[in-house]
């Protein structure tokens, strides 16, 4: 397996999402009407045209005053609306995932409550196929990052399970402890608050949402089983530092993944999740996507990695690499990988499904002989 990795690495999947503030249609119409009126008033001050037009006279004091006041108060109004949208986009634990003015918010919150009702039901009556369908229905969102919550949900599932320690049977997806401090404040989990509000039931849903997102974006079927029990408080949070650091080398990566029980082949397969999503400077510190199709699960990440030409990005941020277009990126740990997955997507899909399914099960109650439940 050592030949799979040269300088070995895998990022902590820190590509976070931004929620772009959007003015409501009513606000846009109001501002447009306001500036049309301003234009009409200014034109009323102008003299009729003549066969020999002269340079336009300076505006009257009245027109100038109208322009200044309108621009001033119009700017304040726009700034106020922008700020409202912006701060309503950073949602609290039990908030909405999109601004309240958006029609998608109503649909999302209706689905959210429907999911919660299903998952609150007795085990024998839980309809997970319906939950899968509900998750699929909320993935595509126009105006959000690259148009899908899918990559964010994959990252949430990954990080909720990736804290597993097989030696102590702590961490993992059981308990959904990322709801609480200090885990929700770990730098590796920056930007995930807006994905953690899927339902009143967390551990099972976070991991199922990640599996469904992979499948809906064109990836393989991910093995998944229910049974996680949400912990009541932050006393069960794992310590910080259990997720991979994109700037560290192979000893760190093998320590991180070895602690969970992964070998080199599985580390490379899991890194293929970088086919999805992008990095953001206000979250991980890095910027841009790994591929030109960040909402499609494929082996394109490996094709870009192995076949594109990469140079160090010249900027004030952390070390990363960029291609000739300067629109795609690779992390230092990505550059350490060597894989045949660029030539064999079917092999990649099979290996990823097995490794990701194994990851999602860490810490969850298992049948006899399986992975033990988290302490």
Short mmCIF file of the C-alpha atoms (twelve columns), coordinates in Angstrom:
data_MODEL
# 
_entry.id   MODEL 
# 
loop_
_atom_site.group_PDB 
_atom_site.id 
_atom_site.type_symbol 
_atom_site.label_atom_id 
_atom_site.label_alt_id 
_atom_site.label_comp_id 
_atom_site.label_asym_id 
_atom_site.label_seq_id 
_atom_site.Cartn_x 
_atom_site.Cartn_y 
_atom_site.Cartn_z 
_atom_site.pdbx_PDB_model_num 
ATOM 1   C CA . UNK A 1   0.000   0.000  0.000   1 
ATOM 2   C CA . UNK A 2   2.930   2.354  0.597   1 
ATOM 3   C CA . UNK A 3   3.263   2.877  -3.179  1 
ATOM 4   C CA . UNK A 4   -0.182  4.475  -3.133  1 
ATOM 5   C CA . UNK A 5   1.283   7.454  -1.300  1 
ATOM 6   C CA . UNK A 6   4.500   9.303  -1.918  1 
ATOM 7   C CA . UNK A 7   4.494   12.096 0.566   1 
ATOM 8   C CA . UNK A 8   1.035   11.008 1.764   1 
ATOM 9   C CA . UNK A 9   -1.703  13.368 2.725   1 
ATOM 10  C CA . UNK A 10  -5.361  14.075 2.871   1 
ATOM 11  C CA . UNK A 11  -7.053  17.302 3.752   1 
ATOM 12  C CA . UNK A 12  -9.553  17.603 6.560   1 
ATOM 13  C CA . UNK A 13  -12.226 18.445 3.984   1 
ATOM 14  C CA . UNK A 14  -12.339 21.994 5.277   1 
ATOM 15  C CA . UNK A 15  -14.105 23.340 2.246   1 
ATOM 16  C CA . UNK A 16  -16.795 25.362 3.875   1 
ATOM 17  C CA . UNK A 17  -19.833 27.063 2.356   1 
ATOM 18  C CA . UNK A 18  -20.867 30.631 2.202   1 
ATOM 19  C CA . UNK A 19  -24.435 31.703 2.129   1 
ATOM 20  C CA . UNK A 20  -24.845 34.613 -0.242  1 
ATOM 21  C CA . UNK A 21  -27.200 37.283 1.111   1 
ATOM 22  C CA . UNK A 22  -29.981 37.992 -1.357  1 
ATOM 23  C CA . UNK A 23  -32.320 40.998 -1.418  1 
ATOM 24  C CA . UNK A 24  -35.958 40.036 -1.641  1 
ATOM 25  C CA . UNK A 25  -37.847 40.731 -4.857  1 
ATOM 26  C CA . UNK A 26  -39.928 43.378 -3.028  1 
ATOM 27  C CA . UNK A 27  -36.795 45.205 -1.899  1 
ATOM 28  C CA . UNK A 28  -35.346 45.123 -5.409  1 
ATOM 29  C CA . UNK A 29  -38.549 46.523 -6.928  1 
ATOM 30  C CA . UNK A 30  -38.671 49.245 -4.274  1 
ATOM 31  C CA . UNK A 31  -35.086 50.324 -4.953  1 
ATOM 32  C CA . UNK A 32  -35.632 50.213 -8.731  1 
ATOM 33  C CA . UNK A 33  -38.763 52.367 -8.425  1 
ATOM 34  C CA . UNK A 34  -36.884 54.776 -6.189  1 
ATOM 35  C CA . UNK A 35  -34.085 55.348 -8.699  1 
ATOM 36  C CA . UNK A 36  -36.509 55.603 -11.643 1 
ATOM 37  C CA . UNK A 37  -38.237 58.437 -9.787  1 
ATOM 38  C CA . UNK A 38  -34.882 60.059 -9.131  1 
ATOM 39  C CA . UNK A 39  -33.999 59.887 -12.839 1 
ATOM 40  C CA . UNK A 40  -37.344 61.450 -13.824 1 
ATOM 41  C CA . UNK A 41  -36.862 64.305 -11.365 1 
ATOM 42  C CA . UNK A 42  -33.396 65.041 -12.699 1 
ATOM 43  C CA . UNK A 43  -34.687 65.059 -16.293 1 
ATOM 44  C CA . UNK A 44  -37.417 67.542 -15.345 1 
ATOM 45  C CA . UNK A 45  -34.710 70.034 -14.406 1 
ATOM 46  C CA . UNK A 46  -33.130 69.868 -17.889 1 
ATOM 47  C CA . UNK A 47  -33.976 72.414 -20.635 1 
ATOM 48  C CA . UNK A 48  -35.612 71.392 -23.988 1 
ATOM 49  C CA . UNK A 49  -33.152 70.392 -26.685 1 
ATOM 50  C CA . UNK A 50  -32.224 72.859 -29.450 1 
ATOM 51  C CA . UNK A 51  -30.776 72.491 -32.950 1 
ATOM 52  C CA . UNK A 52  -27.449 73.662 -31.578 1 
ATOM 53  C CA . UNK A 53  -27.069 71.979 -28.232 1 
ATOM 54  C CA . UNK A 54  -24.942 73.681 -25.658 1 
ATOM 55  C CA . UNK A 55  -23.018 72.006 -22.865 1 
ATOM 56  C CA . UNK A 56  -25.467 71.030 -20.099 1 
ATOM 57  C CA . UNK A 57  -25.811 73.666 -17.372 1 
ATOM 58  C CA . UNK A 58  -24.901 72.756 -13.816 1 
ATOM 59  C CA . UNK A 59  -27.812 71.216 -11.915 1 
ATOM 60  C CA . UNK A 60  -29.994 73.479 -9.882  1 
ATOM 61  C CA . UNK A 61  -29.623 73.481 -6.121  1 
ATOM 62  C CA . UNK A 62  -32.932 71.653 -5.867  1 
ATOM 63  C CA . UNK A 63  -31.876 68.880 -8.288  1 
ATOM 64  C CA . UNK A 64  -28.476 68.532 -6.685  1 
ATOM 65  C CA . UNK A 65  -30.086 68.268 -3.267  1 
ATOM 66  C CA . UNK A 66  -32.487 65.582 -4.520  1 
ATOM 67  C CA . UNK A 67  -29.612 63.577 -6.013  1 
ATOM 68  C CA . UNK A 68  -27.478 63.770 -2.888  1 
ATOM 69  C CA . UNK A 69  -30.324 62.924 -0.523  1 
ATOM 70  C CA . UNK A 70  -31.611 60.092 -2.705  1 
ATOM 71  C CA . UNK A 71  -28.198 58.522 -3.141  1 
ATOM 72  C CA . UNK A 72  -27.476 58.906 0.571   1 
ATOM 73  C CA . UNK A 73  -30.722 57.415 1.816   1 
ATOM 74  C CA . UNK A 74  -30.846 54.860 -0.987  1 
ATOM 75  C CA . UNK A 75  -27.384 53.655 -0.024  1 
ATOM 76  C CA . UNK A 76  -28.358 53.435 3.620   1 
ATOM 77  C CA . UNK A 77  -31.459 51.449 2.719   1 
ATOM 78  C CA . UNK A 78  -29.505 49.069 0.506   1 
ATOM 79  C CA . UNK A 79  -26.847 48.630 3.177   1 
ATOM 80  C CA . UNK A 80  -29.507 47.906 5.749   1 
ATOM 81  C CA . UNK A 81  -31.163 45.301 3.548   1 
ATOM 82  C CA . UNK A 82  -27.795 43.747 2.712   1 
ATOM 83  C CA . UNK A 83  -26.856 43.548 6.403   1 
ATOM 84  C CA . UNK A 84  -30.191 41.990 7.284   1 
ATOM 85  C CA . UNK A 85  -29.753 39.312 4.620   1 
ATOM 86  C CA . UNK A 86  -26.149 38.718 5.606   1 
ATOM 87  C CA . UNK A 87  -26.776 38.267 9.307   1 
ATOM 88  C CA . UNK A 88  -29.870 36.169 8.683   1 
ATOM 89  C CA . UNK A 89  -27.696 33.870 6.566   1 
ATOM 90  C CA . UNK A 90  -25.496 32.919 9.528   1 
ATOM 91  C CA . UNK A 91  -28.033 30.646 11.105  1 
ATOM 92  C CA . UNK A 92  -28.053 29.515 14.745  1 
ATOM 93  C CA . UNK A 93  -28.319 25.865 15.723  1 
ATOM 94  C CA . UNK A 94  -32.106 25.772 15.350  1 
ATOM 95  C CA . UNK A 95  -32.410 28.419 12.625  1 
ATOM 96  C CA . UNK A 96  -33.144 28.245 8.944   1 
ATOM 97  C CA . UNK A 97  -30.567 27.249 6.369   1 
ATOM 98  C CA . UNK A 98  -31.453 30.039 3.941   1 
ATOM 99  C CA . UNK A 99  -32.709 33.635 4.386   1 
ATOM 100 C CA . UNK A 100 -36.293 33.844 5.618   1 
ATOM 101 C CA . UNK A 101 -37.350 35.919 2.594   1 
ATOM 102 C CA . UNK A 102 -36.453 33.125 0.192   1 
ATOM 103 C CA . UNK A 103 -39.199 30.720 -0.951  1 
ATOM 104 C CA . UNK A 104 -36.675 27.912 -0.510  1 
ATOM 105 C CA . UNK A 105 -36.670 28.632 3.228   1 
ATOM 106 C CA . UNK A 106 -40.330 27.693 3.583   1 
ATOM 107 C CA . UNK A 107 -39.841 24.486 1.603   1 
ATOM 108 C CA . UNK A 108 -36.701 23.618 3.544   1 
ATOM 109 C CA . UNK A 109 -38.233 24.098 6.962   1 
ATOM 110 C CA . UNK A 110 -41.313 22.107 5.999   1 
ATOM 111 C CA . UNK A 111 -39.027 19.253 4.938   1 
ATOM 112 C CA . UNK A 112 -36.963 19.667 8.099   1 
ATOM 113 C CA . UNK A 113 -39.996 19.179 10.323  1 
ATOM 114 C CA . UNK A 114 -41.222 16.248 8.235   1 
ATOM 115 C CA . UNK A 115 -37.829 14.572 8.613   1 
ATOM 116 C CA . UNK A 116 -37.880 15.187 12.361  1 
ATOM 117 C CA . UNK A 117 -41.356 13.673 12.700  1 
ATOM 118 C CA . UNK A 118 -40.243 10.511 10.878  1 
ATOM 119 C CA . UNK A 119 -37.080 10.133 12.927  1 
ATOM 120 C CA . UNK A 120 -38.917 10.802 16.187  1 
ATOM 121 C CA . UNK A 121 -41.207 7.857  15.458  1 
ATOM 122 C CA . UNK A 122 -40.700 4.436  17.118  1 
ATOM 123 C CA . UNK A 123 -37.931 2.408  15.411  1 
ATOM 124 C CA . UNK A 124 -40.348 -0.070 13.859  1 
ATOM 125 C CA . UNK A 125 -42.220 2.709  12.035  1 
ATOM 126 C CA . UNK A 126 -39.302 4.842  10.801  1 
ATOM 127 C CA . UNK A 127 -39.458 5.197  7.011   1 
ATOM 128 C CA . UNK A 128 -35.879 5.896  5.967   1 
ATOM 129 C CA . UNK A 129 -36.709 5.778  2.265   1 
ATOM 130 C CA . UNK A 130 -38.984 8.771  2.797   1 
ATOM 131 C CA . UNK A 131 -36.190 10.529 4.702   1 
ATOM 132 C CA . UNK A 132 -33.791 9.806  1.850   1 
ATOM 133 C CA . UNK A 133 -36.237 11.385 -0.586  1 
ATOM 134 C CA . UNK A 134 -36.693 14.421 1.646   1 
ATOM 135 C CA . UNK A 135 -32.929 14.931 1.862   1 
ATOM 136 C CA . UNK A 136 -32.608 14.655 -1.916  1 
ATOM 137 C CA . UNK A 137 -35.342 17.284 -2.322  1 
ATOM 138 C CA . UNK A 138 -33.406 19.959 -0.417  1 
ATOM 139 C CA . UNK A 139 -29.958 19.486 -1.966  1 
ATOM 140 C CA . UNK A 140 -30.255 21.821 -4.946  1 
ATOM 141 C CA . UNK A 141 -30.478 25.468 -3.904  1 
ATOM 142 C CA . UNK A 142 -29.997 28.244 -6.441  1 
ATOM 143 C CA . UNK A 143 -27.658 30.946 -5.192  1 
ATOM 144 C CA . UNK A 144 -25.954 28.806 -2.547  1 
ATOM 145 C CA . UNK A 145 -22.244 28.335 -3.290  1 
ATOM 146 C CA . UNK A 146 -22.210 26.097 -6.397  1 
ATOM 147 C CA . UNK A 147 -25.954 25.488 -6.234  1 
ATOM 148 C CA . UNK A 148 -26.083 22.525 -3.866  1 
ATOM 149 C CA . UNK A 149 -25.931 21.743 -0.153  1 
ATOM 150 C CA . UNK A 150 -24.571 18.313 -1.102  1 
ATOM 151 C CA . UNK A 151 -20.839 18.952 -0.562  1 
ATOM 152 C CA . UNK A 152 -21.553 20.607 2.797   1 
ATOM 153 C CA . UNK A 153 -23.592 17.621 3.988   1 
ATOM 154 C CA . UNK A 154 -20.831 15.206 2.937   1 
ATOM 155 C CA . UNK A 155 -18.353 17.251 4.956   1 
ATOM 156 C CA . UNK A 156 -20.670 17.309 7.969   1 
ATOM 157 C CA . UNK A 157 -21.014 13.521 7.887   1 
ATOM 158 C CA . UNK A 158 -17.249 13.110 7.436   1 
ATOM 159 C CA . UNK A 159 -16.350 15.377 10.352  1 
ATOM 160 C CA . UNK A 160 -18.987 14.003 12.706  1 
ATOM 161 C CA . UNK A 161 -17.600 10.491 12.228  1 
ATOM 162 C CA . UNK A 162 -13.915 11.293 11.701  1 
ATOM 163 C CA . UNK A 163 -13.237 11.944 15.397  1 
ATOM 164 C CA . UNK A 164 -13.384 8.191  16.116  1 
ATOM 165 C CA . UNK A 165 -10.636 6.608  18.218  1 
ATOM 166 C CA . UNK A 166 -10.743 2.816  17.998  1 
ATOM 167 C CA . UNK A 167 -8.434  2.393  21.009  1 
ATOM 168 C CA . UNK A 168 -10.682 4.280  23.442  1 
ATOM 169 C CA . UNK A 169 -13.998 3.840  21.598  1 
ATOM 170 C CA . UNK A 170 -14.640 7.581  21.809  1 
ATOM 171 C CA . UNK A 171 -15.761 10.078 19.212  1 
ATOM 172 C CA . UNK A 172 -17.353 9.001  15.964  1 
ATOM 173 C CA . UNK A 173 -20.844 9.552  14.611  1 
ATOM 174 C CA . UNK A 174 -22.720 8.320  17.685  1 
ATOM 175 C CA . UNK A 175 -23.916 11.172 19.888  1 
ATOM 176 C CA . UNK A 176 -23.769 14.014 17.337  1 
ATOM 177 C CA . UNK A 177 -21.611 15.910 19.813  1 
ATOM 178 C CA . UNK A 178 -20.713 18.596 17.258  1 
ATOM 179 C CA . UNK A 179 -23.910 20.323 18.391  1 
ATOM 180 C CA . UNK A 180 -22.071 21.365 21.536  1 
ATOM 181 C CA . UNK A 181 -19.061 23.392 22.598  1 
ATOM 182 C CA . UNK A 182 -16.158 22.867 22.342  1 
ATOM 183 C CA . UNK A 183 -16.490 20.580 19.295  1 
ATOM 184 C CA . UNK A 184 -18.676 22.973 17.318  1 
ATOM 185 C CA . UNK A 185 -15.939 25.595 17.744  1 
ATOM 186 C CA . UNK A 186 -13.034 23.482 16.474  1 
ATOM 187 C CA . UNK A 187 -11.393 25.214 13.496  1 
ATOM 188 C CA . UNK A 188 -11.744 22.028 11.446  1 
ATOM 189 C CA . UNK A 189 -15.542 22.348 11.765  1 
ATOM 190 C CA . UNK A 190 -15.774 25.982 10.666  1 
ATOM 191 C CA . UNK A 191 -18.779 26.663 8.465   1 
ATOM 192 C CA . UNK A 192 -20.735 23.546 9.428   1 
ATOM 193 C CA . UNK A 193 -23.281 25.250 11.704  1 
ATOM 194 C CA . UNK A 194 -25.575 25.896 8.758   1 
ATOM 195 C CA . UNK A 195 -25.662 22.177 7.975   1 
ATOM 196 C CA . UNK A 196 -26.214 20.974 11.530  1 
ATOM 197 C CA . UNK A 197 -29.838 22.183 11.655  1 
ATOM 198 C CA . UNK A 198 -31.284 19.427 9.478   1 
ATOM 199 C CA . UNK A 199 -33.548 18.011 12.158  1 
ATOM 200 C CA . UNK A 200 -34.240 17.552 15.848  1 
ATOM 201 C CA . UNK A 201 -32.604 14.129 15.445  1 
ATOM 202 C CA . UNK A 202 -28.951 14.483 14.595  1 
ATOM 203 C CA . UNK A 203 -26.473 11.571 14.560  1 
ATOM 204 C CA . UNK A 204 -28.425 9.299  12.243  1 
ATOM 205 C CA . UNK A 205 -29.527 12.137 10.001  1 
ATOM 206 C CA . UNK A 206 -26.108 13.756 9.608   1 
ATOM 207 C CA . UNK A 207 -24.572 10.512 8.410   1 
ATOM 208 C CA . UNK A 208 -27.552 9.514  6.243   1 
ATOM 209 C CA . UNK A 209 -27.545 12.979 4.637   1 
ATOM 210 C CA . UNK A 210 -23.881 12.551 3.730   1 
ATOM 211 C CA . UNK A 211 -24.554 9.158  2.155   1 
ATOM 212 C CA . UNK A 212 -27.592 10.416 0.236   1 
ATOM 213 C CA . UNK A 213 -25.692 13.497 -0.957  1 
ATOM 214 C CA . UNK A 214 -22.930 11.345 -2.459  1 
ATOM 215 C CA . UNK A 215 -25.486 9.169  -4.236  1 
ATOM 216 C CA . UNK A 216 -27.590 12.095 -5.499  1 
ATOM 217 C CA . UNK A 217 -24.521 13.832 -6.914  1 
ATOM 218 C CA . UNK A 218 -23.722 10.819 -9.058  1 
ATOM 219 C CA . UNK A 219 -21.658 8.705  -6.682  1 
ATOM 220 C CA . UNK A 220 -21.972 5.092  -5.538  1 
ATOM 221 C CA . UNK A 221 -24.454 3.708  -3.036  1 
ATOM 222 C CA . UNK A 222 -23.057 4.168  0.477   1 
ATOM 223 C CA . UNK A 223 -23.707 1.462  3.098   1 
ATOM 224 C CA . UNK A 224 -25.562 2.973  6.051   1 
ATOM 225 C CA . UNK A 225 -27.502 1.743  9.082   1 
ATOM 226 C CA . UNK A 226 -29.388 3.639  11.834  1 
ATOM 227 C CA . UNK A 227 -28.977 3.308  15.577  1 
ATOM 228 C CA . UNK A 228 -27.029 6.356  16.743  1 
ATOM 229 C CA . UNK A 229 -28.175 7.967  19.995  1 
ATOM 230 C CA . UNK A 230 -27.733 11.712 20.453  1 
ATOM 231 C CA . UNK A 231 -25.755 12.726 23.535  1 
ATOM 232 C CA . UNK A 232 -27.322 15.295 25.892  1 
ATOM 233 C CA . UNK A 233 -24.414 17.721 26.320  1 
ATOM 234 C CA . UNK A 234 -20.847 18.655 25.459  1 
ATOM 235 C CA . UNK A 235 -19.238 16.508 28.136  1 
ATOM 236 C CA . UNK A 236 -19.045 13.723 25.533  1 
ATOM 237 C CA . UNK A 237 -17.184 15.819 22.911  1 
ATOM 238 C CA . UNK A 238 -13.898 14.340 21.690  1 
ATOM 239 C CA . UNK A 239 -10.704 16.383 22.044  1 
ATOM 240 C CA . UNK A 240 -9.608  18.737 19.278  1 
ATOM 241 C CA . UNK A 241 -6.995  17.569 16.781  1 
ATOM 242 C CA . UNK A 242 -8.557  14.298 15.659  1 
ATOM 243 C CA . UNK A 243 -9.311  15.484 12.128  1 
ATOM 244 C CA . UNK A 244 -6.641  15.729 9.401   1 
ATOM 245 C CA . UNK A 245 -4.628  18.931 8.989   1 
ATOM 246 C CA . UNK A 246 -4.099  19.841 5.321   1 
ATOM 247 C CA . UNK A 247 -0.680  21.372 5.983   1 
ATOM 248 C CA . UNK A 248 0.901   18.400 7.758   1 
ATOM 249 C CA . UNK A 249 2.750   15.454 6.267   1 
ATOM 250 C CA . UNK A 250 2.527   11.700 6.082   1 
ATOM 251 C CA . UNK A 251 3.326   10.875 9.748   1 
ATOM 252 C CA . UNK A 252 0.378   13.034 10.830  1 
ATOM 253 C CA . UNK A 253 -1.943  11.552 8.204   1 
ATOM 254 C CA . UNK A 254 -1.080  7.973  9.030   1 
ATOM 255 C CA . UNK A 255 -1.518  8.753  12.722  1 
ATOM 256 C CA . UNK A 256 -4.949  10.358 12.151  1 
ATOM 257 C CA . UNK A 257 -6.334  7.639  9.906   1 
ATOM 258 C CA . UNK A 258 -4.570  4.814  11.658  1 
ATOM 259 C CA . UNK A 259 -6.255  5.876  14.882  1 
ATOM 260 C CA . UNK A 260 -9.582  5.252  13.180  1 
ATOM 261 C CA . UNK A 261 -8.472  1.988  11.567  1 
ATOM 262 C CA . UNK A 262 -7.792  3.017  7.934   1 
ATOM 263 C CA . UNK A 263 -4.927  1.875  5.746   1 
ATOM 264 C CA . UNK A 264 -3.184  3.767  2.900   1 
ATOM 265 C CA . UNK A 265 -5.588  2.551  0.228   1 
ATOM 266 C CA . UNK A 266 -8.584  3.782  2.205   1 
ATOM 267 C CA . UNK A 267 -6.921  7.152  2.849   1 
ATOM 268 C CA . UNK A 268 -6.485  7.686  -0.891  1 
ATOM 269 C CA . UNK A 269 -10.053 6.570  -1.629  1 
ATOM 270 C CA . UNK A 270 -11.525 8.917  0.994   1 
ATOM 271 C CA . UNK A 271 -9.535  11.819 -0.428  1 
ATOM 272 C CA . UNK A 272 -11.649 11.460 -3.566  1 
ATOM 273 C CA . UNK A 273 -14.404 13.320 -1.741  1 
ATOM 274 C CA . UNK A 274 -12.483 16.418 -2.830  1 
ATOM 275 C CA . UNK A 275 -14.291 16.008 -6.133  1 
ATOM 276 C CA . UNK A 276 -17.026 17.887 -4.254  1 
ATOM 277 C CA . UNK A 277 -17.216 21.416 -2.944  1 
ATOM 278 C CA . UNK A 278 -14.610 24.116 -2.567  1 
ATOM 279 C CA . UNK A 279 -12.468 25.907 0.013   1 
ATOM 280 C CA . UNK A 280 -13.182 29.384 1.392   1 
ATOM 281 C CA . UNK A 281 -10.759 31.841 2.935   1 
ATOM 282 C CA . UNK A 282 -13.156 32.694 5.753   1 
ATOM 283 C CA . UNK A 283 -13.312 29.056 6.840   1 
ATOM 284 C CA . UNK A 284 -10.241 26.924 6.116   1 
ATOM 285 C CA . UNK A 285 -8.096  29.781 4.839   1 
ATOM 286 C CA . UNK A 286 -7.735  28.122 1.427   1 
ATOM 287 C CA . UNK A 287 -9.675  29.154 -1.683  1 
ATOM 288 C CA . UNK A 288 -11.281 27.660 -4.823  1 
ATOM 289 C CA . UNK A 289 -12.509 24.229 -5.892  1 
ATOM 290 C CA . UNK A 290 -10.582 21.089 -6.810  1 
ATOM 291 C CA . UNK A 291 -12.568 20.509 -10.006 1 
ATOM 292 C CA . UNK A 292 -14.795 22.366 -12.446 1 
ATOM 293 C CA . UNK A 293 -17.740 20.175 -11.428 1 
ATOM 294 C CA . UNK A 294 -17.868 20.620 -7.631  1 
ATOM 295 C CA . UNK A 295 -21.399 19.242 -7.283  1 
ATOM 296 C CA . UNK A 296 -20.747 16.041 -9.252  1 
ATOM 297 C CA . UNK A 297 -19.185 12.993 -7.610  1 
ATOM 298 C CA . UNK A 298 -16.679 11.403 -9.983  1 
ATOM 299 C CA . UNK A 299 -12.987 10.573 -10.327 1 
ATOM 300 C CA . UNK A 300 -12.340 14.033 -11.791 1 
ATOM 301 C CA . UNK A 301 -10.405 15.036 -8.669  1 
ATOM 302 C CA . UNK A 302 -7.855  12.325 -9.406  1 
ATOM 303 C CA . UNK A 303 -7.728  13.253 -13.098 1 
ATOM 304 C CA . UNK A 304 -6.994  16.879 -12.239 1 
ATOM 305 C CA . UNK A 305 -4.457  15.849 -9.622  1 
ATOM 306 C CA . UNK A 306 -2.541  13.479 -11.891 1 
ATOM 307 C CA . UNK A 307 -2.934  15.114 -15.309 1 
ATOM 308 C CA . UNK A 308 -3.060  18.873 -14.669 1 
ATOM 309 C CA . UNK A 309 0.007   21.035 -14.048 1 
ATOM 310 C CA . UNK A 310 0.181   22.572 -10.578 1 
ATOM 311 C CA . UNK A 311 2.299   25.436 -9.264  1 
ATOM 312 C CA . UNK A 312 2.462   27.130 -5.869  1 
ATOM 313 C CA . UNK A 313 -0.065  29.921 -5.554  1 
ATOM 314 C CA . UNK A 314 1.519   33.337 -4.997  1 
ATOM 315 C CA . UNK A 315 -0.573  34.975 -2.312  1 
ATOM 316 C CA . UNK A 316 -0.592  35.900 1.366   1 
ATOM 317 C CA . UNK A 317 -2.648  32.851 2.394   1 
ATOM 318 C CA . UNK A 318 -1.503  29.349 3.396   1 
ATOM 319 C CA . UNK A 319 0.445   27.174 0.976   1 
ATOM 320 C CA . UNK A 320 -1.718  25.759 -1.780  1 
ATOM 321 C CA . UNK A 321 -1.331  24.969 -5.471  1 
ATOM 322 C CA . UNK A 322 -3.175  26.264 -8.533  1 
ATOM 323 C CA . UNK A 323 -3.494  25.285 -12.175 1 
ATOM 324 C CA . UNK A 324 -2.842  27.493 -15.205 1 
ATOM 325 C CA . UNK A 325 -6.390  28.893 -15.095 1 
ATOM 326 C CA . UNK A 326 -5.887  29.926 -11.449 1 
ATOM 327 C CA . UNK A 327 -9.443  28.749 -10.749 1 
ATOM 328 C CA . UNK A 328 -8.651  25.254 -9.456  1 
ATOM 329 C CA . UNK A 329 -6.607  24.332 -6.409  1 
ATOM 330 C CA . UNK A 330 -4.876  21.499 -4.615  1 
ATOM 331 C CA . UNK A 331 -3.761  21.330 -1.002  1 
ATOM 332 C CA . UNK A 332 -0.241  20.294 0.002   1 
ATOM 333 C CA . UNK A 333 -1.622  16.955 1.133   1 
ATOM 334 C CA . UNK A 334 -3.457  16.456 -2.175  1 
ATOM 335 C CA . UNK A 335 -0.167  16.869 -3.989  1 
ATOM 336 C CA . UNK A 336 1.241   13.937 -2.021  1 
ATOM 337 C CA . UNK A 337 -1.223  11.397 -3.417  1 
ATOM 338 C CA . UNK A 338 -0.526  8.944  -6.200  1 
ATOM 339 C CA . UNK A 339 -3.394  6.805  -7.469  1 
ATOM 340 C CA . UNK A 340 -4.706  4.798  -10.408 1 
ATOM 341 C CA . UNK A 341 -8.236  6.089  -9.743  1 
ATOM 342 C CA . UNK A 342 -7.769  8.697  -12.504 1 
ATOM 343 C CA . UNK A 343 -7.931  5.814  -14.983 1 
ATOM 344 C CA . UNK A 344 -10.535 3.653  -13.247 1 
ATOM 345 C CA . UNK A 345 -13.656 5.369  -11.917 1 
ATOM 346 C CA . UNK A 346 -15.426 2.093  -11.165 1 
ATOM 347 C CA . UNK A 347 -12.580 1.002  -8.895  1 
ATOM 348 C CA . UNK A 348 -12.638 4.380  -7.172  1 
ATOM 349 C CA . UNK A 349 -16.403 4.192  -6.608  1 
ATOM 350 C CA . UNK A 350 -16.148 0.717  -5.102  1 
ATOM 351 C CA . UNK A 351 -13.261 1.634  -2.797  1 
ATOM 352 C CA . UNK A 352 -14.797 4.949  -1.759  1 
ATOM 353 C CA . UNK A 353 -18.191 3.406  -0.937  1 
ATOM 354 C CA . UNK A 354 -16.546 0.820  1.308   1 
ATOM 355 C CA . UNK A 355 -14.277 3.341  3.068   1 
ATOM 356 C CA . UNK A 356 -16.948 6.033  3.498   1 
ATOM 357 C CA . UNK A 357 -19.510 3.530  4.756   1 
ATOM 358 C CA . UNK A 358 -16.925 2.298  7.270   1 
ATOM 359 C CA . UNK A 359 -16.258 5.884  8.360   1 
ATOM 360 C CA . UNK A 360 -19.946 6.695  8.903   1 
ATOM 361 C CA . UNK A 361 -20.334 3.608  11.105  1 
ATOM 362 C CA . UNK A 362 -17.574 4.599  13.529  1 
ATOM 363 C CA . UNK A 363 -19.015 4.887  17.034  1 
ATOM 364 C CA . UNK A 364 -22.514 3.756  16.089  1 
ATOM 365 C CA . UNK A 365 -23.998 0.630  17.709  1 
ATOM 366 C CA . UNK A 366 -23.203 -2.368 15.520  1 
ATOM 367 C CA . UNK A 367 -24.340 -5.981 15.303  1 
ATOM 368 C CA . UNK A 368 -22.341 -8.443 17.353  1 
ATOM 369 C CA . UNK A 369 -18.785 -8.610 16.080  1 
ATOM 370 C CA . UNK A 370 -18.970 -5.157 14.435  1 
ATOM 371 C CA . UNK A 371 -17.508 -1.831 15.446  1 
ATOM 372 C CA . UNK A 372 -18.220 -1.130 19.150  1 
ATOM 373 C CA . UNK A 373 -20.416 1.806  20.079  1 
ATOM 374 C CA . UNK A 374 -18.806 4.983  21.345  1 
ATOM 375 C CA . UNK A 375 -18.403 5.242  25.086  1 
# 
